[in-house]
Amino acid sequence: MENREMYDEINALVGAVAKAFDTSETEVVTAIEQGRLGMEMLVDEDGRNYIAAQLDERSVRIYHGAIFREDDDGADLKAEDDESCGGGCSCGH
């Protein structure tokens, strides 16, 4: 029986950050331990929740169902409402 609180949620967050930065979950954990990874929960101008993450010199925004890197223009963000990003972003669709 798993007694650790929020284990699944934290594991999912680490996985999403790893995907966003195109790295391994082990590297994400190492970056946290070394103080190289910063994360903040924010709300965008349209009222959507996202995680702003910074790893070394790179930044990403992680939404439910979509990942936007700093070189993405965010044009496909509206497509998130139907549970798909609509393509064009960096989340792999």
mmCIF file of N, CA and C in Angstrom, residues 9-92:
data_model
loop_
_atom_site.group_PDB
_atom_site.id
_atom_site.type_symbol
_atom_site.label_atom_id
_atom_site.label_comp_id
_atom_site.label_asym_id
_atom_site.label_seq_id
_atom_site.Cartn_x
_atom_site.Cartn_y
_atom_site.Cartn_z
ATOM 1 N N GLU A 9 0.526 12.452 -8.076
ATOM 2 C CA GLU A 9 0.477 13.800 -8.626
ATOM 3 C C GLU A 9 1.878 14.369 -8.844
ATOM 4 N N ILE A 10 2.756 14.159 -7.872
ATOM 5 C CA ILE A 10 4.134 14.651 -8.002
ATOM 6 C C ILE A 10 4.863 13.904 -9.109
ATOM 7 N N ASN A 11 4.632 12.611 -9.192
ATOM 8 C CA ASN A 11 5.241 11.816 -10.248
ATOM 9 C C ASN A 11 4.782 12.301 -11.626
ATOM 10 N N ALA A 12 3.493 12.620 -11.757
ATOM 11 C CA ALA A 12 2.967 13.128 -13.030
ATOM 12 C C ALA A 12 3.583 14.490 -13.362
ATOM 13 N N LEU A 13 3.756 15.339 -12.359
ATOM 14 C CA LEU A 13 4.363 16.652 -12.582
ATOM 15 C C LEU A 13 5.813 16.518 -13.039
ATOM 16 N N VAL A 14 6.570 15.649 -12.388
ATOM 17 C CA VAL A 14 7.966 15.420 -12.787
ATOM 18 C C VAL A 14 8.009 14.900 -14.227
ATOM 19 N N GLY A 15 7.097 14.007 -14.575
ATOM 20 C CA GLY A 15 7.039 13.489 -15.938
ATOM 21 C C GLY A 15 6.707 14.566 -16.954
ATOM 22 N N ALA A 16 5.765 15.447 -16.617
ATOM 23 C CA ALA A 16 5.396 16.534 -17.530
ATOM 24 C C ALA A 16 6.556 17.510 -17.721
ATOM 25 N N VAL A 17 7.269 17.807 -16.635
ATOM 26 C CA VAL A 17 8.422 18.713 -16.735
ATOM 27 C C VAL A 17 9.518 18.068 -17.581
ATOM 28 N N ALA A 18 9.746 16.773 -17.387
ATOM 29 C CA ALA A 18 10.745 16.068 -18.198
ATOM 30 C C ALA A 18 10.379 16.128 -19.677
ATOM 31 N N LYS A 19 9.119 15.904 -19.991
ATOM 32 C CA LYS A 19 8.664 15.966 -21.384
ATOM 33 C C LYS A 19 8.818 17.384 -21.935
ATOM 34 N N ALA A 20 8.465 18.376 -21.129
ATOM 35 C CA ALA A 20 8.536 19.767 -21.578
ATOM 36 C C ALA A 20 9.958 20.178 -21.931
ATOM 37 N N PHE A 21 10.916 19.694 -21.159
ATOM 38 C CA PHE A 21 12.314 20.050 -21.404
ATOM 39 C C PHE A 21 13.055 18.987 -22.211
ATOM 40 N N ASP A 22 12.321 17.987 -22.688
ATOM 41 C CA ASP A 22 12.893 16.920 -23.501
ATOM 42 C C ASP A 22 14.112 16.297 -22.803
ATOM 43 N N THR A 23 13.884 15.868 -21.551
ATOM 44 C CA THR A 23 14.940 15.262 -20.757
ATOM 45 C C THR A 23 14.335 14.121 -19.945
ATOM 46 N N SER A 24 15.132 13.502 -19.112
ATOM 47 C CA SER A 24 14.640 12.376 -18.315
ATOM 48 C C SER A 24 14.084 12.849 -16.975
ATOM 49 N N GLU A 25 13.259 12.014 -16.371
ATOM 50 C CA GLU A 25 12.735 12.308 -15.045
ATOM 51 C C GLU A 25 13.870 12.379 -14.029
ATOM 52 N N THR A 26 14.894 11.548 -14.207
ATOM 53 C CA THR A 26 16.050 11.581 -13.314
ATOM 54 C C THR A 26 16.751 12.932 -13.389
ATOM 55 N N GLU A 27 16.885 13.480 -14.591
ATOM 56 C CA GLU A 27 17.507 14.795 -14.753
ATOM 57 C C GLU A 27 16.665 15.880 -14.090
ATOM 58 N N VAL A 28 15.339 15.765 -14.158
ATOM 59 C CA VAL A 28 14.467 16.744 -13.497
ATOM 60 C C VAL A 28 14.678 16.701 -11.989
ATOM 61 N N VAL A 29 14.706 15.503 -11.418
ATOM 62 C CA VAL A 29 14.928 15.366 -9.975
ATOM 63 C C VAL A 29 16.295 15.917 -9.591
ATOM 64 N N THR A 30 17.305 15.626 -10.386
ATOM 65 C CA THR A 30 18.649 16.148 -10.126
ATOM 66 C C THR A 30 18.650 17.673 -10.175
ATOM 67 N N ALA A 31 17.962 18.249 -11.162
ATOM 68 C CA ALA A 31 17.889 19.709 -11.292
ATOM 69 C C ALA A 31 17.183 20.324 -10.084
ATOM 70 N N ILE A 32 16.142 19.664 -9.572
ATOM 71 C CA ILE A 32 15.467 20.155 -8.361
ATOM 72 C C ILE A 32 16.444 20.156 -7.195
ATOM 73 N N GLU A 33 17.144 19.044 -7.023
ATOM 74 C CA GLU A 33 18.104 18.921 -5.913
ATOM 75 C C GLU A 33 19.214 19.959 -6.001
ATOM 76 N N GLN A 34 19.616 20.307 -7.216
ATOM 77 C CA GLN A 34 20.706 21.267 -7.423
ATOM 78 C C GLN A 34 20.226 22.718 -7.467
ATOM 79 N N GLY A 35 18.924 22.928 -7.370
ATOM 80 C CA GLY A 35 18.379 24.282 -7.414
ATOM 81 C C GLY A 35 18.365 24.895 -8.792
ATOM 82 N N ARG A 36 18.441 24.072 -9.838
ATOM 83 C CA ARG A 36 18.456 24.565 -11.225
ATOM 84 C C ARG A 36 17.069 24.628 -11.833
ATOM 85 N N LEU A 37 16.059 24.065 -11.163
ATOM 86 C CA LEU A 37 14.697 24.033 -11.695
ATOM 87 C C LEU A 37 13.793 24.861 -10.805
ATOM 88 N N GLY A 38 13.089 25.786 -11.416
ATOM 89 C CA GLY A 38 12.098 26.579 -10.699
ATOM 90 C C GLY A 38 10.729 26.342 -11.305
ATOM 91 N N MET A 39 9.694 26.297 -10.456
ATOM 92 C CA MET A 39 8.331 26.113 -10.936
ATOM 93 C C MET A 39 7.401 27.039 -10.170
ATOM 94 N N GLU A 40 6.389 27.536 -10.874
ATOM 95 C CA GLU A 40 5.408 28.411 -10.263
ATOM 96 C C GLU A 40 4.050 28.131 -10.890
ATOM 97 N N MET A 41 3.018 28.045 -10.062
ATOM 98 C CA MET A 41 1.654 27.856 -10.564
ATOM 99 C C MET A 41 1.072 29.235 -10.847
ATOM 100 N N LEU A 42 0.612 29.447 -12.104
ATOM 101 C CA LEU A 42 0.098 30.746 -12.525
ATOM 102 C C LEU A 42 -1.215 30.588 -13.285
ATOM 103 N N VAL A 43 -1.829 31.705 -13.595
ATOM 104 C CA VAL A 43 -3.051 31.752 -14.396
ATOM 105 C C VAL A 43 -2.792 32.729 -15.533
ATOM 106 N N ASP A 44 -3.111 32.312 -16.782
ATOM 107 C CA ASP A 44 -2.864 33.200 -17.917
ATOM 108 C C ASP A 44 -3.985 34.225 -18.061
ATOM 109 N N GLU A 45 -3.859 35.073 -19.066
ATOM 110 C CA GLU A 45 -4.821 36.160 -19.282
ATOM 111 C C GLU A 45 -6.225 35.663 -19.617
ATOM 112 N N ASP A 46 -6.345 34.397 -20.024
ATOM 113 C CA ASP A 46 -7.655 33.813 -20.322
ATOM 114 C C ASP A 46 -8.208 33.001 -19.155
ATOM 115 N N GLY A 47 -7.532 33.049 -18.012
ATOM 116 C CA GLY A 47 -8.002 32.350 -16.824
ATOM 117 C C GLY A 47 -7.619 30.884 -16.745
ATOM 118 N N ARG A 48 -6.722 30.416 -17.614
ATOM 119 C CA ARG A 48 -6.286 29.008 -17.593
ATOM 120 C C ARG A 48 -5.087 28.837 -16.674
ATOM 121 N N ASN A 49 -5.135 27.802 -15.852
ATOM 122 C CA ASN A 49 -4.029 27.476 -14.954
ATOM 123 C C ASN A 49 -2.885 26.839 -15.736
ATOM 124 N N TYR A 50 -1.668 27.162 -15.340
ATOM 125 C CA TYR A 50 -0.499 26.523 -15.942
ATOM 126 C C TYR A 50 0.665 26.565 -14.956
ATOM 127 N N ILE A 51 1.673 25.770 -15.256
ATOM 128 C CA ILE A 51 2.908 25.762 -14.488
ATOM 129 C C ILE A 51 3.977 26.445 -15.335
ATOM 130 N N ALA A 52 4.585 27.478 -14.793
ATOM 131 C CA ALA A 52 5.739 28.100 -15.441
ATOM 132 C C ALA A 52 6.971 27.424 -14.862
ATOM 133 N N ALA A 53 7.792 26.854 -15.724
ATOM 134 C CA ALA A 53 8.985 26.143 -15.265
ATOM 135 C C ALA A 53 10.212 26.706 -15.973
ATOM 136 N N GLN A 54 11.299 26.812 -15.206
ATOM 137 C CA GLN A 54 12.563 27.283 -15.751
ATOM 138 C C GLN A 54 13.640 26.277 -15.371
ATOM 139 N N LEU A 55 14.370 25.835 -16.373
ATOM 140 C CA LEU A 55 15.499 24.922 -16.163
ATOM 141 C C LEU A 55 16.707 25.550 -16.829
ATOM 142 N N ASP A 56 17.692 25.890 -16.018
ATOM 143 C CA ASP A 56 18.870 26.607 -16.503
ATOM 144 C C ASP A 56 18.399 27.866 -17.235
ATOM 145 N N GLU A 57 18.619 27.983 -18.508
ATOM 146 C CA GLU A 57 18.235 29.185 -19.265
ATOM 147 C C GLU A 57 16.951 29.008 -20.070
ATOM 148 N N ARG A 58 16.301 27.851 -19.946
ATOM 149 C CA ARG A 58 15.097 27.560 -20.738
ATOM 150 C C ARG A 58 13.838 27.748 -19.900
ATOM 151 N N SER A 59 12.746 28.145 -20.557
ATOM 152 C CA SER A 59 11.459 28.344 -19.890
ATOM 153 C C SER A 59 10.359 27.666 -20.685
ATOM 154 N N VAL A 60 9.373 27.114 -19.957
ATOM 155 C CA VAL A 60 8.206 26.504 -20.586
ATOM 156 C C VAL A 60 6.958 26.844 -19.774
ATOM 157 N N ARG A 61 5.815 26.729 -20.444
ATOM 158 C CA ARG A 61 4.515 26.803 -19.775
ATOM 159 C C ARG A 61 3.847 25.449 -19.982
ATOM 160 N N ILE A 62 3.443 24.823 -18.893
ATOM 161 C CA ILE A 62 2.822 23.501 -18.960
ATOM 162 C C ILE A 62 1.349 23.651 -18.598
ATOM 163 N N TYR A 63 0.483 23.430 -19.592
ATOM 164 C CA TYR A 63 -0.960 23.450 -19.411
ATOM 165 C C TYR A 63 -1.459 22.010 -19.398
ATOM 166 N N HIS A 64 -2.681 21.799 -18.947
ATOM 167 C CA HIS A 64 -3.290 20.476 -19.053
ATOM 168 C C HIS A 64 -3.460 20.171 -20.534
ATOM 169 N N GLY A 65 -2.710 19.212 -21.041
ATOM 170 C CA GLY A 65 -2.838 18.804 -22.433
ATOM 171 C C GLY A 65 -1.946 19.542 -23.410
ATOM 172 N N ALA A 66 -1.120 20.483 -22.943
ATOM 173 C CA ALA A 66 -0.269 21.223 -23.884
ATOM 174 C C ALA A 66 0.975 21.749 -23.183
ATOM 175 N N ILE A 67 2.050 21.808 -23.936
ATOM 176 C CA ILE A 67 3.314 22.368 -23.453
ATOM 177 C C ILE A 67 3.741 23.447 -24.433
ATOM 178 N N PHE A 68 4.082 24.621 -23.923
ATOM 179 C CA PHE A 68 4.549 25.704 -24.770
ATOM 180 C C PHE A 68 5.937 26.126 -24.326
ATOM 181 N N ARG A 69 6.858 26.069 -25.259
ATOM 182 C CA ARG A 69 8.223 26.510 -24.988
ATOM 183 C C ARG A 69 8.336 27.991 -25.341
ATOM 184 N N GLU A 70 9.384 28.647 -24.893
ATOM 185 C CA GLU A 70 9.482 30.089 -25.086
ATOM 186 C C GLU A 70 9.501 30.504 -26.557
ATOM 187 N N ASP A 71 9.846 29.588 -27.477
ATOM 188 C CA ASP A 71 9.836 29.951 -28.900
ATOM 189 C C ASP A 71 8.491 29.673 -29.573
ATOM 190 N N ASP A 72 7.516 29.108 -28.832
ATOM 191 C CA ASP A 72 6.166 28.908 -29.368
ATOM 192 C C ASP A 72 5.407 30.222 -29.271
ATOM 193 N N ASP A 73 4.537 30.483 -30.246
ATOM 194 C CA ASP A 73 3.786 31.739 -30.211
ATOM 195 C C ASP A 73 2.473 31.626 -29.457
ATOM 196 N N GLY A 74 2.065 30.412 -29.053
ATOM 197 C CA GLY A 74 0.843 30.232 -28.281
ATOM 198 C C GLY A 74 -0.419 30.281 -29.118
ATOM 199 N N ALA A 75 -0.309 30.326 -30.430
ATOM 200 C CA ALA A 75 -1.472 30.451 -31.292
ATOM 201 C C ALA A 75 -2.435 29.274 -31.161
ATOM 202 N N ASP A 76 -1.938 28.107 -30.800
ATOM 203 C CA ASP A 76 -2.783 26.930 -30.712
ATOM 204 C C ASP A 76 -3.340 26.703 -29.309
ATOM 205 N N LEU A 77 -3.150 27.635 -28.404
ATOM 206 C CA LEU A 77 -3.604 27.467 -27.029
ATOM 207 C C LEU A 77 -5.124 27.357 -26.944
ATOM 208 N N LYS A 78 -5.852 28.040 -27.797
ATOM 209 C CA LYS A 78 -7.310 27.988 -27.776
ATOM 210 C C LYS A 78 -7.817 26.570 -27.998
ATOM 211 N N ALA A 79 -7.093 25.748 -28.734
ATOM 212 C CA ALA A 79 -7.507 24.385 -29.026
ATOM 213 C C ALA A 79 -7.491 23.499 -27.785
ATOM 214 N N GLU A 80 -6.885 23.964 -26.709
ATOM 215 C CA GLU A 80 -6.815 23.182 -25.483
ATOM 216 C C GLU A 80 -8.207 22.898 -24.917
ATOM 217 N N ASP A 81 -9.174 23.757 -25.184
ATOM 218 C CA ASP A 81 -10.515 23.592 -24.639
ATOM 219 C C ASP A 81 -11.162 22.276 -25.033
ATOM 220 N N ASP A 82 -10.826 21.713 -26.182
ATOM 221 C CA ASP A 82 -11.429 20.453 -26.590
ATOM 222 C C ASP A 82 -10.523 19.266 -26.280
ATOM 223 N N GLU A 83 -9.623 19.428 -25.298
ATOM 224 C CA GLU A 83 -8.733 18.367 -24.818
ATOM 225 C C GLU A 83 -7.648 17.978 -25.796
ATOM 226 N N SER A 84 -7.405 18.777 -26.821
ATOM 227 C CA SER A 84 -6.263 18.535 -27.699
ATOM 228 C C SER A 84 -5.638 19.886 -28.004
ATOM 229 N N CYS A 85 -4.372 19.867 -28.257
ATOM 230 C CA CYS A 85 -3.683 21.138 -28.486
ATOM 231 C C CYS A 85 -3.870 21.627 -29.916
ATOM 232 N N GLY A 86 -4.263 20.760 -30.812
ATOM 233 C CA GLY A 86 -4.488 21.176 -32.181
ATOM 234 C C GLY A 86 -3.256 21.152 -33.048
ATOM 235 N N GLY A 87 -2.128 20.767 -32.502
ATOM 236 C CA GLY A 87 -0.900 20.705 -33.273
ATOM 237 C C GLY A 87 -0.189 22.031 -33.336
ATOM 238 N N GLY A 88 1.045 22.004 -33.744
ATOM 239 C CA GLY A 88 1.810 23.232 -33.884
ATOM 240 C C GLY A 88 2.609 23.614 -32.663
ATOM 241 N N CYS A 89 2.252 23.081 -31.495
ATOM 242 C CA CYS A 89 3.039 23.391 -30.304
ATOM 243 C C CYS A 89 4.078 22.287 -30.101
ATOM 244 N N SER A 90 4.686 22.266 -28.956
ATOM 245 C CA SER A 90 5.775 21.321 -28.708
ATOM 246 C C SER A 90 5.365 20.088 -27.928
ATOM 247 N N CYS A 91 4.067 19.828 -27.808
ATOM 248 C CA CYS A 91 3.633 18.720 -26.955
ATOM 249 C C CYS A 91 3.574 17.386 -27.693
ATOM 250 N N GLY A 92 3.863 17.355 -28.959
ATOM 251 C CA GLY A 92 3.948 16.096 -29.680
ATOM 252 C C GLY A 92 2.736 15.740 -30.516
#
